[in-house]
Structure formats: C-alpha cells, structure tokens
Amino acid sequence: MRKLSKPLYGQQNKTAYLFLLPWLIGFFCLTLGPMIASLYLSMTKFNLLSSPTWTGLSNYVQIFTEDDTFLRSLWLTFYYVFLSVPLRLAFALLVAMALNKGIRGLGIYRTVYYIPSLLGGSVAIAIVWRQIFDGSGLVNQFLSWFGITGPSWIAHPDYVVYTIITLSVWQFGSAMVIFLAGLKQIPADLYEASGVDGAGKLRQFFGITLPMLSPVIFFNLIMSMINSFQAFTPAYVIGDGRGGPLDATMFYTLYLYLKGFSFFDMGYASALAWIMLVIIGVFTAIVFLTSKFWVFYGDNQEGR
Amino acid sequence: MPLKRQLVQAGRHAAIILLGLAMLYPVLWLILSSFKPNQLIFTDSSLIPTAFTLDHYVNGWKGLQGISFGRFFSNSLLISALSVIGNVISCSLAAYAFSRLKFKFKSLWFSIMLVTIMLPYHVTLVPQYILYNELQWINTYFPLILPKWLAQDSFFILLMVQFIRGIPRELDESATIDGCGQPQIFFRIVVPLLVPALITTAIFTFIWSWDDFFSQMIYLSKIDLFTVQLGIRSLFDPSGQSDWGALLAMSTLSLLPVTIIFLVFQRYFLEGIATTGLK
C-alpha cells in the first residue's frame, strides 16, 4: 500500500505546489519578506533617498516616551473602535431581529439597509458626510426644528470623531445580513418550547438568541475590529487630511501615513506599523481566548 | 386580536421604512443635490430640486487640468477589471490545492493563509513601497494589480475553499477513473461548479479596488493616471473653495458602477456575505 501511495503522493505534491505557486510567490515577496524588512527598517532611520542607518530601538523609545501625537492617535483610534464596533453590531442585531419576523418585503428592506455598506467606503460618501455634519448641514437643520443650534460638528475637535463614528455605524447593513442568516439557523422549536415553559421575550433573547448567534457575533466582532483599527478614508476626507482640527482626526493609520509618506520617515512609520500589528494581535487573541466562555457551538451548528 | 396583529405589523413596517429612508437620506441628498443650481445646493433643504440643471455634470466631466473624468473612469475600470481577473484566477488555483490536493506542509500553509487574512495592510506597506520604487513601478498600476494576481486577498481563498469542500468528491473520483489529471479535474469539474463563489469574489474585488483610495493615493500622483476616487478627492478642497456642484455630480457618478453591479448581482452578494461574513 505504501509503495503504491508514495509516488502518487509525490505526484500530487508537485501539482499542488504548482497550483499554489502564485500565492506562495506573493506570500514570500509581498507579505513575509516585507514584514521582516519592515521589522528591520523599524530599527533604522530611512528616508528613501539615502540608505537606512541602524539606530536600534531608538524609534520605539521615541514613540513611547516623547511622541504625544502617537499617544493621542492611539487613544483616538481605540475610542473609535470601542464605540463604533459595538454600536454597529448592536444596531445590526436589532434590525436583523426586527426583520426576522417573517415580514413581507424582506428582500427590499435588506437591500435598502445594505446600500450604506456598499457605498460607505467611497470618498464620495465621506464628502457627503462632511457636508451633512457641517455647521449649516442637514443635521443642524434638523436640530433647528427643535430649537437647537448645533455646532459645526466637523470643525469642532471634540465632536468630529462622532461624525466618523456615525459614518461607521451607518454601515451596519453587512453585519445585519450575516445576523439575518444566523437567525434563520436557529430552530423555531427552541422558542416554542421555551414559550411553553413560560419564558418571556427578554429571557428568550438572552437564553436562546444570543447563545445561538454567538459564533456569528464572534466572527463579526473579529472582522469589524480588525477593519476599524485600519480605518483611513473617513478620517482623511472628513478631517483635513493632516489630522486636524487639533489632531482630532489623527487616526493611527493616518499618522502612520503622514510619517511615512509626508515626512518620509519610513523607519519611524515601520515602527508604528509593527506596534499596530502587535496591538491588533493582542486584541484578536483576547477575543479568541475569551471566546471559550461566551461562544457557544451547538451540535447542529457548524462553528466558524 | 387580528386587528391588533395587523396594527402591530403595520407599525413594524412603518418603523422599518422610516429607518430605511433615514438611512438612504444622505445618498438621496447627494444624488438630488447634484441636479440643483449652485446657489440652491445648501440653501434649499427640500430633497426635490425646485430648479433642475445638468451643468454640474458637464462642468465636472471636464475634470482637472485638462484631463476629463472619462479618463479617470476608464483608469478605475481598468484597474478593477485586471484586479478581478487576477483574484479569480489566482485564488481559485490556491483554493483548489488547499481543498482537494494532498501535499507536504499543507496544514502549515493553510494556517499561514488564515493568519494573513487578519494581517493589517500597513505592516507591509513601507517595504512594499520601497520594493515598487526600486522596480520603478511608482506611477504605474502594477502595485495595485500585482497583489491580486498573486492571490494576496486570502479572504477569497478561504471563501472558495469552503465552497469547494461542498462539491461532492465522487465527481473528482469518477473523473480520475476516466483518466483525468488534476488540472483537468480543476478546469472541467471544479471551476464550472465554483461559478457562484467566483462571481462573489469578482464583485467584491471590483468594489474594493474601485474604492481603494489609500493605495491609489500612495502609488499614483500623475494626474493622467488618476482614478475616480483620486479625481473626486482633488476636486474637493477641505478649506471650502470647492466647486460643490461638480463635486456632487462626479460623486454621484462614482457610485454608479458599484450600485449597478450590486443590483444586477444582488443574489450572489447577499448570499456571499451571509455564508462567509465578507466585510
């Protein structure tokens, strides 16, 4: 048996690596190689024109001890991620549950709610957002009906981040579609049985819906978190592209971009990128490790 | 009781429709304002234009520094089309190997592939830029397209792996008995059945490369190479001196291809998201 399968296996080995060849080249040349290079560059001073000079850990030391903008951009990004991700997911779940009641016209509603997710990543929508939240924009016109004079949301350093958060929450449609699919998987007899046992709506939500959906929530949480950490276009377009007003739109990626491609301090930018990688890695690991306690993989539900 | 139920139903519909309208309002505002004369864009708060003009489309289309928006559109289309072809081919090849073939270190490669899905783009950004700079590829489309031909959007590999796993293996086996090699099984059996996943990959690749402002901004600075996103960003002046009519008109146009694709391929879209959790 071994004699027969070994050459076959060897044959498949070759074919398989041929199929994998594009991905492997890409992985080594565009991912692994650059990652190692960026770790090296993060310990140098490099401006693209002259060759890099080794400076050891001094970029990192500078980032952690002297760089106020780093701290502010990190804090701003955290604030954005930890507000926009839960809000977006909560909203998505709420609307998905409202739509999952055997309602007529579900297809149309689903399409309408999905459109913001479809268009939200474009420069065009970011510009519209800027206009809507401007001093004389739609939001303030709406508020003025109630006699409230709103500030210029985009010009005020305390408020502009909320403009960007609304833009993110507005795009809850894609998460909603995933939740809708998840809700359909929950067997109806679970609700019937618990209804017979006298469980109320709230009890059913916490006892059935949330646990049964937890694998989907887990997946959504990871992906939204990783994406939100990397948000760039809204901060760049809604702000002035340089982090203003008063660094209030200086998201981490924007800071990294400015350091690397405006000031051509590419060693510093690489150090910032590695710090970002570690932070995202730590948060992803936390979600993965805690998932044991809150993600429930039922028998009839395939976990992801 | 039935009356009460009907009322509840009607109330639910009303709430959902209202929320839907509120959600669409920014998009509707953008589209309708692009037809309003300049002086009405910010003063006339009603959605329906009281006066109608196409001037903004004519003015906006003229573009920047003598390069028209038609050029930006064809540039964007070119980049997106080449990205789509690259992703569809390279990701399906890799997915076939991962889902059907036995080879050394398979599980190691597979877990590496999964990890790269979560890798932030920025970690490889600077060295990639240096590499492309060395190759003199700045101000070309290679940096935007090459990664797609090398299957670097691993997400789609995973999508297709999951899809291929659902294709019955008996089909491959009977083909092997008929004397088909692996390449033939791939092209004759797996690819035809993989079409829905390929379409999902194609539309998401199209949209993501259409909207990929960040990479376009980094790699393209010559105006005749500009994409739609870069063109709009250049029309827009944050300090407030923009030609808002032209800006809104071109913004409306920029959303058109993505919207059309969405409406045509809706089924693949929503199923694709639901089964894989895209975006």
Coordinates of C-alpha atoms in Angstrom, one line a residue:
Chain A
M1 CA 0.0 0.0 0.0
R2 CA 2.8 2.4 1.0
K3 CA 4.7 1.6 -2.1
L4 CA 1.7 2.5 -4.2
S5 CA 0.6 5.6 -2.5
K6 CA 4.0 7.2 -2.2
P7 CA 4.7 8.0 -5.8
L8 CA 1.1 9.2 -6.1
Y9 CA 1.5 11.4 -3.1
G10 CA 4.7 12.8 -4.6
Q11 CA 3.0 13.4 -7.9
Q12 CA 0.2 15.4 -6.1
N13 CA 2.9 17.2 -4.2
K14 CA 4.2 18.7 -7.4
T15 CA 0.8 19.5 -8.8
A16 CA -0.3 21.1 -5.6
Y17 CA 2.7 23.4 -5.4
L18 CA 2.1 24.4 -9.0
F19 CA -1.5 25.4 -8.1
L20 CA -0.2 27.2 -5.0
L21 CA 2.7 28.9 -6.9
P22 CA 1.1 32.4 -7.3
W23 CA 0.1 32.5 -3.7
L24 CA 3.5 31.3 -2.5
I25 CA 5.4 33.9 -4.6
G26 CA 3.0 36.6 -3.3
F27 CA 3.4 35.4 0.3
F28 CA 7.2 35.5 0.2
C29 CA 7.6 38.6 -1.9
L30 CA 4.7 40.7 -0.8
T31 CA 3.9 39.6 2.8
L32 CA 6.7 37.7 4.7
G33 CA 9.6 39.4 3.0
P34 CA 8.2 42.9 3.6
M35 CA 7.2 42.1 7.1
I36 CA 10.8 41.1 8.0
A37 CA 12.0 44.1 6.1
S38 CA 9.7 46.4 8.0
L39 CA 10.9 45.0 11.3
Y40 CA 14.4 45.8 10.2
L41 CA 13.5 49.2 8.9
S42 CA 11.7 50.0 12.2
M43 CA 15.2 50.0 13.8
T44 CA 16.7 52.4 11.3
K45 CA 16.4 55.9 10.1
F46 CA 15.4 55.8 6.5
N47 CA 14.1 58.5 4.1
L48 CA 14.1 56.5 0.8
L49 CA 16.9 58.6 -0.7
S50 CA 19.9 57.5 1.3
S51 CA 20.4 54.0 2.6
P52 CA 19.0 53.1 6.1
T53 CA 21.2 53.8 9.1
W54 CA 20.8 51.4 12.1
T55 CA 19.5 53.1 15.2
G56 CA 18.5 50.1 17.3
L57 CA 15.4 50.6 19.3
S58 CA 15.5 54.4 19.3
N59 CA 12.4 54.7 17.1
Y60 CA 10.4 52.7 19.6
V61 CA 11.9 54.6 22.5
Q62 CA 11.0 57.9 20.9
I63 CA 7.5 56.7 20.1
F64 CA 6.8 55.6 23.7
T65 CA 8.5 58.4 25.6
E66 CA 8.4 61.6 23.5
D67 CA 5.7 61.2 20.9
D68 CA 2.5 62.8 22.1
T69 CA 0.8 62.5 18.7
F70 CA 1.3 58.8 18.9
L71 CA -0.5 58.5 22.2
R72 CA -3.3 60.8 21.1
S73 CA -3.8 58.9 17.8
L74 CA -3.7 55.6 19.6
W75 CA -6.2 56.8 22.1
L76 CA -8.4 58.2 19.4
T77 CA -8.4 55.0 17.4
F78 CA -9.2 53.0 20.5
Y79 CA -12.1 55.3 21.2
Y80 CA -13.3 54.9 17.7
V81 CA -13.0 51.2 17.6
F82 CA -14.6 50.6 21.0
L83 CA -17.5 52.8 20.3
S84 CA -18.2 52.1 16.7
V85 CA -17.8 48.3 16.6
P86 CA -20.3 47.5 19.5
L87 CA -22.7 50.2 18.3
R88 CA -22.7 48.9 14.8
L89 CA -23.1 45.3 15.8
A90 CA -25.9 46.1 18.3
F91 CA -27.7 48.1 15.6
A92 CA -27.2 45.3 13.1
L93 CA -28.6 42.7 15.5
L94 CA -31.6 44.8 16.5
V95 CA -32.6 45.5 12.9
A96 CA -32.0 41.9 11.9
M97 CA -34.3 40.7 14.7
A98 CA -37.0 43.1 13.6
L99 CA -36.7 41.9 10.0
N100 CA -36.6 38.2 11.0
K101 CA -40.3 38.1 12.0
G102 CA -41.5 36.6 8.7
I103 CA -42.1 40.2 7.5
R104 CA -43.3 40.8 3.9
G105 CA -40.9 42.6 1.6
L106 CA -37.8 41.4 3.5
G107 CA -35.8 41.3 0.3
I108 CA -36.3 45.0 -0.4
Y109 CA -35.6 46.1 3.2
R110 CA -32.5 44.0 3.2
T111 CA -31.3 45.7 0.0
V112 CA -32.1 49.2 1.3
Y113 CA -30.2 48.6 4.6
Y114 CA -27.3 47.1 2.7
I115 CA -26.7 50.1 0.4
P116 CA -24.8 52.1 3.0
S117 CA -22.3 49.3 3.5
L118 CA -21.9 49.1 -0.2
L119 CA -21.2 52.8 -0.8
G120 CA -19.8 53.8 2.6
G121 CA -16.2 53.2 1.8
S122 CA -16.0 55.7 -1.0
V123 CA -14.6 59.1 -1.0
A124 CA -17.9 60.4 -2.3
I125 CA -19.8 59.4 0.8
A126 CA -17.1 60.7 3.1
I127 CA -17.5 64.1 1.4
V128 CA -21.3 63.9 1.8
W129 CA -20.8 63.2 5.4
R130 CA -18.7 66.2 5.8
Q131 CA -21.4 68.3 4.3
I132 CA -24.2 66.8 6.3
F133 CA -22.4 67.5 9.6
D134 CA -21.2 70.9 8.7
G135 CA -22.4 74.0 10.6
S136 CA -25.2 74.6 8.1
G137 CA -25.6 71.0 7.1
L138 CA -28.6 68.7 7.3
V139 CA -28.1 67.6 10.9
N140 CA -28.2 71.1 12.2
Q141 CA -31.2 72.0 10.0
F142 CA -32.9 69.0 11.6
L143 CA -31.9 70.1 15.1
S144 CA -33.1 73.6 14.4
W145 CA -36.7 72.3 14.1
F146 CA -36.4 71.6 17.8
G147 CA -34.9 74.9 18.5
I148 CA -31.4 73.5 19.0
T149 CA -28.5 75.3 17.4
G150 CA -25.9 72.7 16.7
P151 CA -22.2 73.4 16.4
S152 CA -20.2 72.7 13.2
W153 CA -19.6 69.0 14.0
I154 CA -16.7 68.6 11.7
A155 CA -14.8 71.7 12.7
H156 CA -15.1 71.1 16.4
P157 CA -12.2 68.9 17.8
D158 CA -14.5 67.3 20.4
Y159 CA -17.2 66.3 18.1
V160 CA -15.6 65.4 14.8
V161 CA -14.8 61.8 15.9
Y162 CA -18.6 61.2 16.5
T163 CA -19.2 62.2 12.9
I164 CA -16.8 59.5 11.8
I165 CA -18.4 57.0 14.2
T166 CA -21.8 57.7 12.8
L167 CA -20.5 57.0 9.4
S168 CA -19.2 53.6 10.6
V169 CA -22.5 52.7 12.4
W170 CA -24.5 53.8 9.4
Q171 CA -22.8 50.9 7.5
F172 CA -24.4 48.3 9.8
G173 CA -26.0 46.5 6.8
S174 CA -23.3 43.9 6.1
A175 CA -23.3 42.7 9.7
M176 CA -27.1 42.7 9.6
V177 CA -27.1 40.4 6.6
I178 CA -24.8 38.0 8.4
F179 CA -27.0 38.1 11.5
L180 CA -30.1 37.5 9.5
A181 CA -28.6 34.4 8.0
G182 CA -27.6 33.3 11.6
L183 CA -31.0 34.0 13.0
K184 CA -32.6 31.8 10.3
Q185 CA -30.4 28.9 11.5
I186 CA -32.0 28.9 15.0
P187 CA -34.6 26.2 15.2
A188 CA -38.1 27.6 15.9
D189 CA -38.9 24.8 18.3
L190 CA -36.4 26.2 20.7
Y191 CA -38.6 29.3 21.1
E192 CA -41.8 27.3 21.1
A193 CA -40.5 25.0 23.9
S194 CA -39.3 27.8 26.0
G195 CA -42.5 29.7 25.4
V196 CA -44.5 26.7 26.7
D197 CA -42.2 26.8 29.8
G198 CA -43.2 30.4 30.3
A199 CA -40.0 32.2 29.2
G200 CA -40.6 35.8 28.2
K201 CA -39.2 37.6 25.2
L202 CA -36.2 39.0 27.1
R203 CA -35.4 35.7 28.6
Q204 CA -35.6 34.1 25.2
F205 CA -33.2 36.7 23.8
F206 CA -30.6 36.1 26.4
G207 CA -31.2 32.3 26.7
I208 CA -31.6 31.3 23.1
T209 CA -30.9 34.1 20.5
L210 CA -27.6 35.4 21.9
P211 CA -26.0 32.0 22.6
M212 CA -27.1 30.5 19.3
L213 CA -25.8 33.6 17.5
S214 CA -22.6 33.7 19.4
P215 CA -20.4 32.1 16.7
V216 CA -21.7 34.7 14.2
I217 CA -21.2 37.5 16.7
F218 CA -17.7 36.3 17.4
F219 CA -16.8 36.3 13.7
N220 CA -18.4 39.7 13.1
L221 CA -16.6 41.1 16.2
I222 CA -13.1 40.0 15.0
M223 CA -13.6 41.2 11.4
S224 CA -15.1 44.6 12.4
M225 CA -12.4 45.2 15.0
I226 CA -9.6 44.5 12.6
N227 CA -11.1 46.7 9.9
S228 CA -11.9 49.5 12.3
F229 CA -8.4 49.7 13.6
Q230 CA -7.3 50.3 10.0
A231 CA -9.9 53.0 9.1
F232 CA -8.4 55.6 7.0
T233 CA -10.5 57.2 4.2
P234 CA -13.2 58.7 6.6
A235 CA -10.6 60.3 8.8
Y236 CA -8.6 61.5 5.8
V237 CA -11.6 63.1 4.0
I238 CA -13.7 64.3 6.9
G239 CA -10.7 65.8 8.6
D240 CA -8.4 68.0 6.6
G241 CA -6.1 65.1 5.7
R242 CA -3.5 66.2 8.2
G243 CA -5.3 65.1 11.3
G244 CA -6.9 68.4 12.0
P245 CA -8.8 70.1 13.6
L246 CA -6.3 69.9 16.5
D247 CA -5.3 66.2 15.8
A248 CA -9.0 65.2 16.3
T249 CA -9.0 63.1 13.2
M250 CA -5.4 61.9 13.6
F251 CA -6.3 58.2 13.4
Y252 CA -3.4 55.8 13.8
T253 CA -3.3 54.9 10.1
L254 CA -3.4 58.5 9.1
Y255 CA -0.5 59.3 11.5
L256 CA 1.5 56.3 10.0
Y257 CA 0.7 57.6 6.5
L258 CA 1.8 61.1 7.3
K259 CA 5.1 59.9 9.0
G260 CA 5.9 57.6 6.1
F261 CA 4.7 59.4 3.1
S262 CA 4.6 63.1 4.0
F263 CA 7.7 63.3 6.2
F264 CA 9.4 60.3 4.6
D265 CA 10.4 59.0 7.9
M266 CA 10.0 55.4 6.8
G267 CA 11.8 53.8 9.7
Y268 CA 9.5 55.5 12.1
A269 CA 6.5 54.6 10.1
S270 CA 7.6 50.9 10.1
A271 CA 7.9 51.0 13.9
L272 CA 4.4 52.4 14.1
A273 CA 3.2 49.6 11.8
W274 CA 4.7 47.0 14.0
I275 CA 3.2 48.5 17.1
M276 CA -0.2 48.4 15.3
L277 CA 0.3 44.8 14.4
V278 CA 1.1 43.8 18.0
I279 CA -2.0 45.8 19.3
I280 CA -4.3 44.2 16.7
G281 CA -2.8 40.8 17.5
V282 CA -3.3 41.2 21.3
F283 CA -6.9 42.3 20.9
T284 CA -7.7 39.4 18.4
A285 CA -6.0 37.0 20.9
I286 CA -8.1 38.3 23.7
V287 CA -11.3 37.8 21.8
F288 CA -10.2 34.3 20.7
L289 CA -9.2 33.3 24.3
T290 CA -12.3 34.6 25.9
S291 CA -14.5 33.0 23.2
K292 CA -14.4 29.8 25.1
F293 CA -16.6 31.4 27.7
W294 CA -19.1 33.1 25.5
V295 CA -19.1 31.4 22.1
F296 CA -21.5 28.5 22.1
Y297 CA -21.1 25.9 19.4
G298 CA -24.3 23.9 19.3
D299 CA -24.5 20.4 17.8
N300 CA -26.3 21.3 14.7
Q301 CA -24.5 24.5 14.1
E302 CA -21.2 24.5 12.3
G303 CA -18.8 26.8 14.1
R304 CA -16.5 29.1 12.2
Chain B
M1 CA -57.0 40.1 18.0
P2 CA -56.4 40.0 14.2
L3 CA -56.9 43.8 14.1
K4 CA -54.3 44.2 16.8
R5 CA -51.9 42.0 15.0
Q6 CA -52.4 43.9 11.8
L7 CA -51.7 47.1 13.6
V8 CA -48.5 45.7 15.1
Q9 CA -47.5 44.5 11.6
A10 CA -48.2 47.9 10.1
G11 CA -46.4 49.7 12.9
R12 CA -43.4 47.4 12.3
H13 CA -43.4 48.1 8.6
A14 CA -43.7 51.8 9.2
A15 CA -40.7 51.8 11.6
I16 CA -38.6 49.8 9.2
I17 CA -39.5 52.0 6.2
L18 CA -38.8 55.2 8.2
L19 CA -35.4 54.0 9.3
G20 CA -34.7 52.9 5.8
L21 CA -35.5 56.3 4.5
A22 CA -33.3 57.9 7.1
M23 CA -30.5 55.6 6.1
L24 CA -30.8 56.4 2.4
Y25 CA -31.3 60.1 3.0
P26 CA -27.5 61.0 2.6
V27 CA -27.4 59.1 -0.6
L28 CA -30.6 60.7 -1.9
W29 CA -29.4 64.1 -0.9
L30 CA -26.2 63.6 -2.8
I31 CA -28.0 62.5 -6.0
L32 CA -30.7 65.1 -6.0
S33 CA -28.4 68.0 -5.0
S34 CA -26.2 67.3 -7.9
F35 CA -29.1 68.5 -10.1
K36 CA -29.7 71.7 -8.2
P37 CA -28.2 75.0 -9.4
N38 CA -25.2 76.0 -7.2
Q39 CA -26.9 78.7 -5.2
L40 CA -29.7 76.2 -4.1
I41 CA -27.5 73.3 -3.0
F42 CA -27.0 74.4 0.6
T43 CA -30.0 76.8 0.9
D44 CA -32.8 74.6 -0.4
S45 CA -33.2 72.0 2.2
S46 CA -36.0 70.1 0.5
L47 CA -34.9 67.0 -1.3
I48 CA -36.7 67.6 -4.6
P49 CA -34.9 70.2 -6.6
T50 CA -37.1 73.3 -7.3
A51 CA -34.8 74.1 -10.3
F52 CA -33.1 71.5 -12.4
T53 CA -29.8 71.7 -14.1
L54 CA -27.3 69.3 -15.7
D55 CA -24.5 71.9 -15.7
H56 CA -22.6 70.3 -12.9
Y57 CA -22.3 67.1 -14.9
V58 CA -21.0 69.0 -17.9
N59 CA -18.6 71.0 -15.7
G60 CA -17.5 68.2 -13.6
W61 CA -16.8 65.9 -16.5
K62 CA -14.2 68.3 -17.7
G63 CA -12.1 67.1 -14.8
L64 CA -8.8 68.5 -13.7
Q65 CA -6.0 70.2 -15.6
G66 CA -7.4 69.2 -19.0
I67 CA -7.8 65.5 -18.0
S68 CA -11.5 64.6 -18.2
F69 CA -13.4 62.4 -15.7
G70 CA -13.9 60.0 -18.6
R71 CA -10.2 59.2 -18.3
F72 CA -10.4 58.7 -14.5
F73 CA -13.3 56.4 -15.1
S74 CA -11.5 54.3 -17.7
N75 CA -8.5 54.2 -15.4
S76 CA -10.5 52.9 -12.5
L77 CA -12.3 50.4 -14.7
L78 CA -9.0 49.1 -16.0
I79 CA -7.6 48.6 -12.5
S80 CA -10.7 47.0 -11.2
A81 CA -11.1 44.7 -14.2
L82 CA -7.5 43.5 -14.0
S83 CA -7.8 43.0 -10.3
V84 CA -11.0 41.0 -10.7
I85 CA -9.3 38.7 -13.3
G86 CA -6.2 38.3 -11.1
N87 CA -8.1 37.4 -8.0
V88 CA -10.5 35.0 -9.7
I89 CA -7.6 33.0 -11.3
S90 CA -5.0 33.0 -8.6
C91 CA -7.4 32.5 -5.6
S92 CA -9.2 29.6 -7.3
L93 CA -5.9 27.9 -8.0
A94 CA -4.8 28.2 -4.4
A95 CA -8.2 27.2 -3.1
Y96 CA -8.2 24.0 -5.2
A97 CA -4.9 22.9 -3.8
F98 CA -6.0 23.6 -0.2
S99 CA -9.3 21.8 -0.5
R100 CA -8.6 18.9 -2.8
L101 CA -4.9 18.0 -3.0
K102 CA -2.6 16.3 -0.5
F103 CA 0.8 17.8 -0.2
K104 CA 3.6 18.3 2.3
F105 CA 3.1 21.0 5.0
K106 CA -0.4 21.6 3.8
S107 CA -1.8 22.4 7.3
L108 CA 1.1 24.7 7.9
W109 CA 0.5 26.7 4.7
F110 CA -3.2 26.7 5.4
S111 CA -2.9 28.2 8.8
I112 CA -0.4 30.8 7.4
M113 CA -3.0 31.7 4.8
L114 CA -5.7 32.1 7.5
V115 CA -3.4 34.4 9.5
T116 CA -2.7 36.6 6.5
I117 CA -6.4 37.4 6.3
M118 CA -6.1 39.2 9.6
L119 CA -2.8 40.9 8.8
P120 CA -3.1 44.7 8.6
Y121 CA -2.1 46.1 5.3
H122 CA 0.1 48.7 6.9
V123 CA 2.7 46.3 8.2
T124 CA 3.9 45.5 4.7
L125 CA 3.2 49.0 3.3
V126 CA 6.6 50.7 3.6
P127 CA 8.8 47.8 2.4
Q128 CA 6.3 47.2 -0.5
Y129 CA 6.5 50.8 -1.4
I130 CA 10.3 50.6 -1.4
L131 CA 10.2 47.4 -3.5
Y132 CA 7.9 49.0 -6.1
N133 CA 10.1 52.1 -6.0
E134 CA 13.2 50.1 -6.8
L135 CA 11.3 48.4 -9.7
Q136 CA 10.3 51.9 -10.9
W137 CA 6.7 50.9 -10.6
I138 CA 5.5 54.1 -8.8
N139 CA 3.0 55.8 -11.0
T140 CA 2.1 52.6 -12.7
Y141 CA -0.8 50.3 -11.9
F142 CA 1.4 47.3 -11.1
P143 CA 1.4 47.9 -7.3
L144 CA -2.4 47.9 -7.3
I145 CA -2.9 44.9 -9.6
L146 CA 0.1 42.5 -8.9
P147 CA -1.1 41.5 -5.4
K148 CA -4.3 40.3 -6.9
W149 CA -2.5 38.1 -9.4
L150 CA -0.5 36.6 -6.5
A151 CA -3.6 35.7 -4.5
Q152 CA -2.9 38.1 -1.7
D153 CA -6.6 38.7 -0.8
S154 CA -6.6 35.4 1.1
F155 CA -10.1 36.0 2.2
F156 CA -11.3 34.8 -1.2
I157 CA -9.1 31.7 -1.0
L158 CA -11.0 30.8 2.2
L159 CA -14.3 31.6 0.6
M160 CA -13.6 29.2 -2.3
V161 CA -12.1 26.5 -0.1
Q162 CA -15.3 26.4 1.8
F163 CA -17.3 26.3 -1.4
I164 CA -15.1 23.5 -3.0
R165 CA -15.5 21.4 0.2
G166 CA -19.2 21.4 -0.6
I167 CA -18.7 19.9 -4.0
P168 CA -19.1 16.1 -3.8
R169 CA -15.8 14.2 -4.1
E170 CA -17.4 11.4 -6.1
L171 CA -17.3 13.8 -9.1
D172 CA -13.5 14.0 -8.9
E173 CA -13.1 10.3 -8.3
S174 CA -15.1 9.3 -11.4
A175 CA -13.2 11.8 -13.4
T176 CA -9.9 10.2 -12.1
I177 CA -11.2 6.8 -13.2
D178 CA -11.9 8.3 -16.6
G179 CA -8.3 9.3 -16.8
C180 CA -8.4 13.0 -15.9
G181 CA -5.4 14.5 -14.2
Q182 CA -5.7 17.2 -11.5
P183 CA -5.6 20.1 -13.9
Q184 CA -8.4 18.6 -15.9
I185 CA -10.5 17.9 -12.8
F186 CA -9.9 21.5 -11.8
F187 CA -10.9 23.1 -15.1
R188 CA -13.7 20.7 -16.2
I189 CA -15.3 19.8 -12.9
V190 CA -14.5 22.2 -10.1
V191 CA -14.4 25.5 -12.0
P192 CA -17.9 25.1 -13.5
L193 CA -19.3 24.3 -10.1
L194 CA -17.4 27.1 -8.4
V195 CA -19.0 29.8 -10.5
P196 CA -21.2 31.3 -7.7
A197 CA -18.1 31.7 -5.5
L198 CA -16.2 33.2 -8.4
I199 CA -18.9 35.7 -9.0
T200 CA -18.9 36.7 -5.3
T201 CA -15.2 37.1 -5.5
A202 CA -15.4 39.1 -8.7
I203 CA -17.9 41.6 -7.4
F204 CA -16.2 42.2 -4.1
T205 CA -12.9 42.5 -5.7
F206 CA -14.4 45.0 -8.1
I207 CA -15.9 47.1 -5.4
W208 CA -12.9 47.0 -3.1
S209 CA -10.5 48.0 -5.8
W210 CA -12.9 50.7 -7.0
D211 CA -12.9 52.2 -3.5
D212 CA -9.3 51.5 -2.6
F213 CA -8.4 55.2 -2.1
F214 CA -5.4 54.6 0.2
S215 CA -3.2 52.5 -2.2
Q216 CA -4.2 54.6 -5.1
M217 CA -3.2 57.8 -3.3
I218 CA 0.1 56.3 -2.3
Y219 CA 1.1 54.9 -5.7
L220 CA -0.4 57.3 -8.2
S221 CA 0.5 61.0 -8.4
K222 CA 0.4 61.7 -12.1
I223 CA -2.9 63.2 -13.0
D224 CA -3.4 61.2 -16.2
L225 CA -3.2 58.0 -14.1
F226 CA -5.7 59.2 -11.6
T227 CA -8.7 57.1 -10.6
V228 CA -12.2 58.2 -9.9
Q229 CA -11.6 58.3 -6.2
L230 CA -8.4 60.4 -6.6
G231 CA -10.2 62.7 -9.1
I232 CA -13.0 63.4 -6.6
R233 CA -10.6 64.0 -3.7
S234 CA -8.8 66.5 -5.9
L235 CA -12.0 68.3 -6.8
F236 CA -12.6 68.6 -3.1
D237 CA -10.8 71.3 -1.2
P238 CA -11.2 70.9 2.6
S239 CA -10.8 74.6 3.2
G240 CA -14.1 75.3 1.4
Q241 CA -13.3 76.6 -2.0
S242 CA -14.7 73.5 -3.8
D243 CA -17.0 73.6 -6.8
W244 CA -19.7 71.8 -4.9
G245 CA -22.0 71.2 -7.9
A246 CA -19.3 69.5 -9.9
L247 CA -18.1 67.6 -6.9
L248 CA -21.5 66.2 -6.1
A249 CA -22.2 65.4 -9.7
M250 CA -19.0 63.4 -10.1
S251 CA -19.5 61.8 -6.7
T252 CA -22.9 60.6 -7.8
L253 CA -21.4 59.1 -11.0
S254 CA -18.6 57.4 -9.0
L255 CA -21.2 55.4 -7.0
L256 CA -23.0 54.3 -10.2
P257 CA -20.8 51.3 -11.3
V258 CA -20.8 49.8 -7.8
T259 CA -24.6 50.3 -7.5
I260 CA -25.3 48.7 -10.8
I261 CA -23.2 45.7 -10.0
F262 CA -24.9 45.3 -6.7
L263 CA -28.4 45.5 -8.2
V264 CA -27.5 43.0 -11.0
F265 CA -25.8 40.5 -8.8
Q266 CA -27.7 41.0 -5.6
R267 CA -28.3 37.4 -5.0
Y268 CA -24.7 36.4 -5.1
F269 CA -23.9 39.4 -3.0
L270 CA -26.2 38.8 -0.1
E271 CA -25.6 35.1 -0.1
G272 CA -21.8 35.6 -0.3
I273 CA -21.9 37.8 2.7
A274 CA -24.2 35.6 4.6
T275 CA -22.2 32.4 4.1
T276 CA -18.7 33.9 4.6
G277 CA -19.1 37.0 6.5
L278 CA -17.4 39.2 4.0
K279 CA -16.6 42.8 5.1

